[in-house]
CSV table of C-alpha atoms in Angstrom, one decimal:
chain,number,residue,atom,x,y,z
A,1,MET,CA,48.1,5.2,-6.2
A,2,ARG,CA,44.4,6.9,-7.3
A,3,THR,CA,42.4,9.5,-4.7
A,4,PRO,CA,39.5,9.2,-5.4
A,5,HIS,CA,37.3,12.0,-6.6
A,6,ARG,CA,35.1,13.3,-4.3
A,7,THR,CA,32.4,15.2,-5.3
A,8,THR,CA,31.9,18.7,-2.9
A,9,ALA,CA,29.7,20.7,-1.1
A,10,ARG,CA,28.8,23.2,-3.1
A,11,PRO,CA,26.5,22.3,-6.7
A,12,ARG,CA,24.5,19.9,-4.1
A,13,ARG,CA,23.2,22.6,-2.0
A,14,ALA,CA,23.3,24.9,-5.0
A,15,ARG,CA,21.1,22.3,-6.1
A,16,LEU,CA,18.5,22.0,-3.1
A,17,ALA,CA,18.8,26.3,-3.1
A,18,ALA,CA,17.1,25.8,-6.7
A,19,VAL,CA,14.3,23.7,-5.4
A,20,ALA,CA,13.8,25.6,-2.4
A,21,ALA,CA,13.4,29.2,-4.6
A,22,ALA,CA,11.4,27.2,-7.2
A,23,ALA,CA,9.6,25.5,-4.1
A,24,GLY,CA,9.2,28.9,-2.5
A,25,MET,CA,7.5,30.7,-5.7
A,26,VAL,CA,5.3,27.2,-6.0
A,27,LEU,CA,4.2,28.9,-2.7
A,28,LEU,CA,4.3,32.1,-3.1
A,29,ALA,CA,1.6,31.9,-6.1
A,30,GLY,CA,-0.4,29.8,-3.9
A,31,CYS,CA,-1.5,33.1,-1.5
A,32,ALA,CA,-1.3,35.3,-4.4
A,33,ALA,CA,-4.8,37.3,-4.5
A,34,PRO,CA,-6.7,34.6,-7.8
A,35,LEU,CA,-6.2,36.5,-10.9
A,36,PRO,CA,-9.8,38.6,-12.2
A,37,THR,CA,-12.3,37.3,-14.6
A,38,PRO,CA,-14.4,39.0,-17.2
A,39,GLN,CA,-17.5,40.1,-15.8
A,40,PRO,CA,-20.5,39.2,-18.7
A,41,GLU,CA,-22.7,41.8,-18.6
A,42,GLU,CA,-26.6,41.5,-17.5
A,43,THR,CA,-28.9,40.7,-19.4
A,44,PRO,CA,-31.3,43.1,-20.0
A,45,ALA,CA,-34.7,43.0,-17.7
A,46,THR,CA,-36.4,44.6,-21.3
A,47,PRO,CA,-35.4,43.2,-24.9
A,48,PRO,CA,-33.8,46.0,-26.2
A,49,PRO,CA,-36.2,47.0,-30.0
A,50,VAL,CA,-34.7,44.6,-32.4
A,51,LEU,CA,-34.5,48.0,-35.1
A,52,ASP,CA,-33.8,51.3,-34.9
A,53,GLU,CA,-36.0,53.7,-37.2
A,54,THR,CA,-33.5,54.3,-38.5
A,55,GLU,CA,-33.8,50.4,-39.8
A,56,GLN,CA,-37.7,50.9,-40.0
A,57,ASP,CA,-37.7,53.6,-42.4
A,58,ASP,CA,-35.7,51.9,-44.7
A,59,VAL,CA,-37.7,48.7,-44.7
A,60,LEU,CA,-40.7,51.5,-45.1
A,61,ALA,CA,-38.6,53.1,-48.7
A,62,ALA,CA,-37.7,49.7,-49.9
A,63,VAL,CA,-41.4,47.8,-49.3
A,64,GLY,CA,-42.5,51.2,-51.6
A,65,THR,CA,-40.3,50.9,-54.4
A,66,ALA,CA,-42.6,47.5,-54.2
A,67,LEU,CA,-45.7,48.7,-53.8
A,68,GLU,CA,-45.1,51.8,-56.6
A,69,GLU,CA,-42.5,48.9,-59.1
A,70,ALA,CA,-45.8,46.6,-59.4
A,71,GLY,CA,-48.1,49.2,-59.2
A,72,ALA,CA,-46.4,50.9,-62.2
A,73,ALA,CA,-46.4,48.5,-64.4
A,74,THR,CA,-49.3,46.3,-63.0
A,75,ASP,CA,-46.9,43.2,-62.0
A,76,PRO,CA,-47.4,41.4,-58.5
A,77,ALA,CA,-44.1,39.5,-59.9
A,78,LEU,CA,-42.4,42.3,-58.6
A,79,LEU,CA,-43.6,42.2,-55.4
A,80,GLU,CA,-41.4,39.2,-54.6
A,81,GLY,CA,-39.3,39.3,-51.2
A,82,ARG,CA,-41.6,42.5,-49.8
A,83,VAL,CA,-45.1,41.6,-49.4
A,84,SER,CA,-46.4,38.4,-48.0
A,85,GLY,CA,-50.0,36.6,-46.5
A,86,PRO,CA,-52.9,38.5,-46.9
A,87,ALA,CA,-51.7,41.6,-48.1
A,88,LEU,CA,-49.6,40.1,-51.2
A,89,ALA,CA,-53.6,38.0,-51.8
A,90,ILE,CA,-54.8,41.3,-51.4
A,91,ARG,CA,-52.3,43.3,-53.7
A,92,THR,CA,-52.5,41.3,-56.3
A,93,SER,CA,-56.1,40.8,-57.1
A,94,GLN,CA,-55.8,44.2,-57.5
A,95,LEU,CA,-53.3,44.7,-59.7
A,96,ASN,CA,-54.7,41.5,-61.4
A,97,VAL,CA,-58.0,44.0,-61.5
A,98,ALA,CA,-56.8,47.5,-62.4
A,99,LYS,CA,-55.0,46.1,-65.4
A,100,ALA,CA,-58.2,43.8,-66.6
A,101,ARG,CA,-60.0,47.1,-66.2
A,102,GLY,CA,-57.5,50.0,-66.8
A,103,ASN,CA,-58.0,51.8,-63.4
A,104,ALA,CA,-55.6,52.5,-61.1
A,105,ASP,CA,-57.6,54.0,-58.5
A,106,LEU,CA,-59.2,50.3,-57.9
A,107,VAL,CA,-55.4,49.4,-56.4
A,108,THR,CA,-55.6,50.7,-52.8
A,109,GLU,CA,-53.0,53.4,-51.9
A,110,LEU,CA,-50.9,52.6,-49.5
A,111,PRO,CA,-48.4,55.2,-48.6
A,112,THR,CA,-45.1,54.1,-46.9
A,113,ASP,CA,-44.2,57.7,-44.6
A,114,VAL,CA,-45.7,57.2,-41.2
A,115,GLN,CA,-46.8,59.5,-38.2
A,116,GLN,CA,-45.9,56.3,-35.7
A,117,VAL,CA,-44.1,53.3,-35.7
A,118,VAL,CA,-44.1,49.9,-33.3
A,119,ILE,CA,-41.0,48.3,-33.1
A,120,PRO,CA,-40.7,44.7,-31.9
A,121,THR,CA,-38.1,44.4,-28.9
A,122,THR,CA,-39.1,40.2,-29.8
A,123,GLN,CA,-35.0,38.3,-30.1
A,124,THR,CA,-36.5,35.3,-32.2
A,125,TRP,CA,-38.3,34.9,-35.0
A,126,PRO,CA,-40.7,36.4,-36.2
A,127,ARG,CA,-40.4,39.6,-35.6
A,128,THR,CA,-43.5,42.3,-36.4
A,129,SER,CA,-42.8,45.7,-36.1
A,130,TYR,CA,-46.0,48.4,-37.6
A,131,GLY,CA,-46.9,51.3,-39.1
A,132,VAL,CA,-49.4,54.3,-39.5
A,133,SER,CA,-49.1,56.0,-42.2
A,134,VAL,CA,-49.5,60.2,-43.2
A,135,GLN,CA,-53.3,60.3,-44.7
A,136,PRO,CA,-53.0,59.1,-47.9
A,137,GLU,CA,-53.4,61.6,-50.9
A,138,SER,CA,-57.5,61.3,-51.2
A,139,LEU,CA,-57.8,62.0,-48.0
A,140,GLN,CA,-58.7,58.2,-46.3
A,141,PRO,CA,-58.4,57.0,-42.9
A,142,PRO,CA,-54.4,56.4,-42.7
A,143,ARG,CA,-53.5,52.7,-43.1
A,144,LEU,CA,-52.4,51.9,-39.7
A,145,SER,CA,-49.7,48.7,-41.7
A,146,VAL,CA,-47.7,45.2,-39.9
A,147,TYR,CA,-44.0,44.3,-40.9
A,148,GLU,CA,-42.9,41.8,-40.5
A,149,GLN,CA,-38.8,39.8,-40.8
A,150,ALA,CA,-40.3,35.3,-41.5
A,151,GLY,CA,-36.1,34.5,-40.3
A,152,ALA,CA,-33.1,35.7,-40.1
A,153,ARG,CA,-31.5,35.8,-43.5
A,154,ASP,CA,-34.9,37.2,-44.2
A,155,GLN,CA,-36.5,41.1,-45.1
A,156,TYR,CA,-39.3,42.5,-43.3
A,157,GLU,CA,-42.2,41.8,-45.2
A,158,LEU,CA,-45.6,44.1,-44.7
A,159,TRP,CA,-47.8,41.3,-43.6
A,160,GLY,CA,-51.0,43.3,-43.9
A,161,TRP,CA,-53.2,47.0,-44.1
A,162,VAL,CA,-56.1,48.3,-42.6
A,163,ARG,CA,-57.4,51.7,-43.2
A,164,LEU,CA,-58.5,52.8,-40.0
A,165,PHE,CA,-61.1,53.9,-39.2
A,166,PRO,CA,-62.5,57.7,-39.2
A,167,SER,CA,-61.7,59.7,-36.4
A,168,THR,CA,-60.0,56.4,-34.1
A,169,THR,CA,-58.1,56.7,-31.6
A,170,LEU,CA,-55.2,54.2,-31.3
A,171,PRO,CA,-54.3,52.9,-28.4
A,172,SER,CA,-50.8,54.5,-26.5
A,173,PHE,CA,-47.2,52.2,-27.2
A,174,ALA,CA,-43.2,52.2,-25.6
A,175,ALA,CA,-41.5,54.3,-27.2
A,176,PRO,CA,-39.8,52.6,-30.4
A,177,THR,CA,-36.5,53.6,-27.9
A,178,ILE,CA,-38.2,51.7,-26.1
A,179,GLY,CA,-39.4,47.9,-27.9
A,180,SER,CA,-42.6,46.9,-27.0
A,181,GLU,CA,-43.5,43.0,-25.9
A,182,ALA,CA,-44.9,40.0,-28.6
A,183,VAL,CA,-48.2,38.9,-27.3
A,184,ALA,CA,-49.0,35.8,-28.3
A,185,PRO,CA,-52.2,34.4,-30.0
A,186,ASP,CA,-53.1,32.7,-27.0
A,187,ASP,CA,-51.7,34.7,-24.2
A,188,ASP,CA,-54.2,35.0,-21.4
A,189,THR,CA,-54.0,38.4,-19.6
A,190,LEU,CA,-56.1,40.0,-22.1
A,191,LEU,CA,-60.0,40.3,-21.7
A,192,VAL,CA,-60.0,37.4,-24.5
A,193,THR,CA,-56.9,36.6,-26.1
A,194,PRO,CA,-56.1,37.1,-29.7
A,195,THR,CA,-57.1,34.7,-31.6
A,196,ASP,CA,-60.3,34.9,-29.6
A,197,ALA,CA,-61.3,38.4,-30.7
A,198,VAL,CA,-60.9,37.5,-33.7
A,199,ALA,CA,-62.9,34.9,-33.9
A,200,GLN,CA,-65.8,36.8,-32.1
A,201,TYR,CA,-65.5,39.3,-34.5
A,202,ALA,CA,-66.4,37.3,-37.0
A,203,ASP,CA,-69.6,35.8,-35.4
A,204,VAL,CA,-70.8,39.4,-34.3
A,205,LEU,CA,-70.1,39.9,-38.5
A,206,ASN,CA,-72.3,37.0,-39.8
A,207,VAL,CA,-75.1,37.1,-37.0
A,208,GLY,CA,-74.9,40.9,-36.1
A,209,SER,CA,-77.1,41.6,-32.5
A,210,SER,CA,-78.0,38.0,-32.0
A,211,SER,CA,-74.5,37.2,-31.4
A,212,SER,CA,-72.9,36.2,-27.9
A,213,PHE,CA,-70.7,38.2,-28.5
A,214,ALA,CA,-72.6,41.1,-29.8
A,215,ALA,CA,-72.3,43.1,-27.0
A,216,SER,CA,-68.5,42.8,-26.1
A,217,PHE,CA,-68.0,45.5,-29.5
A,218,PRO,CA,-69.1,49.0,-30.5
A,219,ASP,CA,-70.6,49.1,-33.6
A,220,ASP,CA,-68.1,50.3,-36.2
A,221,SER,CA,-68.5,51.8,-39.9
A,222,PHE,CA,-67.1,48.7,-41.2
A,223,ARG,CA,-69.9,46.0,-39.6
A,224,ALA,CA,-72.2,49.6,-40.8
A,225,GLN,CA,-70.9,49.1,-44.6
A,226,LEU,CA,-71.7,45.6,-44.4
A,227,ALA,CA,-74.9,46.2,-43.8
A,228,GLU,CA,-76.4,48.8,-45.7
A,229,ARG,CA,-74.3,46.4,-48.9
A,230,ALA,CA,-75.9,43.8,-47.5
A,231,LYS,CA,-80.1,45.4,-48.3
A,232,VAL,CA,-79.2,47.0,-51.3
A,233,TRP,CA,-79.1,43.0,-52.5
A,234,THR,CA,-82.1,41.5,-50.4
A,235,ASP,CA,-83.9,44.2,-51.6
A,236,ALA,CA,-82.8,43.9,-56.3
A,237,LEU,CA,-82.9,39.8,-55.2
A,238,ALA,CA,-86.1,40.1,-53.8
A,239,PRO,CA,-88.5,40.3,-57.1
A,240,ALA,CA,-86.7,37.2,-58.0
A,241,ALA,CA,-87.4,35.0,-54.9
A,242,GLY,CA,-83.5,35.9,-54.3
A,243,LYS,CA,-81.5,35.3,-51.3
A,244,TYR,CA,-78.0,37.4,-50.0
A,245,THR,CA,-75.9,35.8,-47.9
A,246,LEU,CA,-71.9,36.4,-46.3
A,247,THR,CA,-69.7,34.4,-44.3
A,248,PHE,CA,-66.6,35.4,-42.5
A,249,THR,CA,-64.2,32.9,-40.8
A,250,PRO,CA,-61.3,33.4,-39.3
A,251,ASP,CA,-58.4,32.2,-41.8
A,252,PRO,CA,-56.9,29.1,-39.8
A,253,ASP,CA,-53.1,29.4,-42.2
A,254,GLN,CA,-52.9,32.2,-40.9
A,255,PRO,CA,-52.2,33.5,-36.6
A,256,VAL,CA,-53.3,36.4,-35.4
A,257,ARG,CA,-49.9,39.1,-34.7
A,258,SER,CA,-50.2,41.4,-32.4
A,259,VAL,CA,-48.2,43.4,-30.0
A,260,ARG,CA,-48.4,44.8,-26.7
A,261,THR,CA,-49.9,48.4,-25.6
A,262,ALA,CA,-48.9,50.8,-22.8
A,263,ASP,CA,-51.4,49.8,-21.0
A,264,GLY,CA,-51.4,46.2,-20.4
A,265,GLY,CA,-53.4,45.4,-23.9
A,266,ALA,CA,-53.2,45.0,-26.6
A,267,LEU,CA,-53.1,45.6,-30.3
A,268,VAL,CA,-54.5,42.3,-32.8
A,269,VAL,CA,-54.1,42.7,-36.7
A,270,GLY,CA,-55.4,38.9,-37.7
A,271,THR,CA,-57.1,38.1,-41.1
A,272,MET,CA,-60.3,36.4,-42.7
A,273,THR,CA,-62.5,35.0,-45.2
A,274,SER,CA,-65.3,35.9,-46.4
A,275,ALA,CA,-68.0,34.3,-48.9
A,276,GLU,CA,-70.6,36.3,-50.0
A,277,SER,CA,-73.5,34.7,-52.1
A,278,MET,CA,-76.8,35.9,-53.9
A,279,THR,CA,-79.3,33.3,-55.3
A,280,ALA,CA,-82.1,33.7,-57.0
A,281,GLU,CA,-85.1,31.6,-58.6
A,282,GLU,CA,-84.6,29.7,-61.9
A,283,GLY,CA,-84.4,32.0,-65.4
A,284,ALA,CA,-83.3,34.9,-63.5
A,285,GLN,CA,-79.5,36.7,-64.1
A,286,VAL,CA,-77.1,38.1,-60.9
A,287,PRO,CA,-74.8,39.3,-62.7
A,288,PRO,CA,-71.0,41.4,-60.5
A,289,ASP,CA,-71.8,45.0,-59.8
A,290,THR,CA,-69.1,46.8,-59.0
A,291,GLU,CA,-65.3,47.2,-61.6
A,292,SER,CA,-63.5,44.8,-59.3
A,293,VAL,CA,-65.8,42.0,-58.9
A,294,LYS,CA,-66.1,42.1,-63.1
A,295,ALA,CA,-62.7,41.4,-63.9
A,296,LEU,CA,-62.9,38.9,-61.6
A,297,PHE,CA,-66.1,37.4,-62.6
A,298,GLY,CA,-64.4,38.1,-66.5
A,299,SER,CA,-65.9,36.5,-69.7
A,300,ALA,CA,-68.1,33.9,-67.6
A,301,GLY,CA,-71.9,34.5,-68.5
A,302,THR,CA,-74.2,35.0,-65.9
A,303,THR,CA,-76.3,33.1,-64.8
A,304,ASN,CA,-78.7,33.3,-61.5
A,305,VAL,CA,-75.9,32.6,-58.9
A,306,LEU,CA,-73.5,35.2,-58.0
A,307,LYS,CA,-70.4,34.4,-55.8
A,308,VAL,CA,-67.6,36.2,-54.5
A,309,GLY,CA,-64.5,36.0,-52.3
A,310,TYR,CA,-63.3,38.4,-50.0
A,311,ARG,CA,-60.2,37.9,-47.9
A,312,ASP,CA,-60.0,39.8,-44.5
A,313,VAL,CA,-57.7,41.7,-42.8
A,314,VAL,CA,-58.8,43.9,-39.3
A,315,ALA,CA,-57.2,45.3,-35.9
A,316,ILE,CA,-58.2,44.6,-32.9
A,317,TYR,CA,-57.7,46.6,-29.6
A,318,VAL,CA,-58.2,43.9,-26.9
A,319,PRO,CA,-58.0,45.7,-23.3
A,320,PRO,CA,-56.1,43.5,-20.4
A,321,ALA,CA,-57.7,41.1,-17.6
A,322,GLY,CA,-60.2,42.4,-15.4
A,323,SER,CA,-61.3,45.2,-17.7
A,324,GLU,CA,-64.6,46.7,-18.1
A,325,GLU,CA,-63.7,48.7,-21.8
A,326,GLN,CA,-65.8,46.4,-25.0
A,327,LEU,CA,-63.5,45.5,-26.9
A,328,GLN,CA,-62.7,47.9,-30.1
A,329,VAL,CA,-62.8,47.4,-33.8
A,330,LEU,CA,-59.5,50.1,-35.5
A,331,GLY,CA,-59.7,49.2,-38.9
A,332,THR,CA,-60.6,46.7,-41.4
A,333,GLU,CA,-59.7,45.6,-45.0
A,334,HIS,CA,-62.0,44.0,-47.0
A,335,VAL,CA,-61.0,43.7,-50.8
A,336,ALA,CA,-62.6,41.7,-53.6
A,337,THR,CA,-60.6,38.3,-54.5
A,338,SER,CA,-63.1,35.4,-56.9
A,339,ALA,CA,-66.1,35.9,-58.9
A,340,ALA,CA,-68.5,32.6,-60.1
A,341,ASN,CA,-71.6,31.9,-61.3
A,342,ALA,CA,-72.4,28.6,-59.0
């Protein structure tokens, strides 16, 4: 009779030992220190500047090349991709006038060599930077220019500029390596919001000392220039029972651009349109009076009415809320873009 085969205890003990060893590994793993996890870098309290000075220099050089090429050819189409907003409207008009009159001096000199830059820390778009030029060769005052990148895939373009008033002292800004905060059009940490600053200055331009905001602004050379022109035209139209008017309106399609100054105030750059009207009695003639207006007027016959449209850019320093300082107009640009006889 065959003896039944019996399984020995040794293999069974080996299996139990293996299971116990595995269980021990699990227990040991449960008692081990947790593995280190990557720690993201802390977000800085103040965002870094979005351009370094070399990149800003590249922007200035590219804009300068476009301005130079368009000027040499008196062709506004060559500004495409590097000039936008009020700067494009103004430069296009100037180039057309220069071509019609054969006079390149009718185009504003815009050096892109700068003595100061203000770099944004804005992490969204649009992004706006600023540059103060060296003095032009014509010895006119430096220009304050505004450059803007509309979106992540867009190039920086020249959006606007002003001619700084003689002897103007600009406010202080953070160093370009630190960057400056953009200020919203409705920011309420200022003496007045950026939007209101431009609107109030337009009111002062329109009604002078009768404006309820007249005390907020000191006298400036632009207002003196406009007053002198108004007197010349008023005197010229008086014998023909004529009337002279000039009205400024903030541009609703172009929000102001603003950046924080070192003292908590803001540099505000806004755009306006202005309409000039010279009207005399029936039968009188009111001809264009400047080279630019003559070019814009073209071959239209003169009548007793002359109407000239302008694009304007203004830069204003707005102190922080609670300040007893006045708002300070730093510079303007006032360029004729249309002319008609009715």
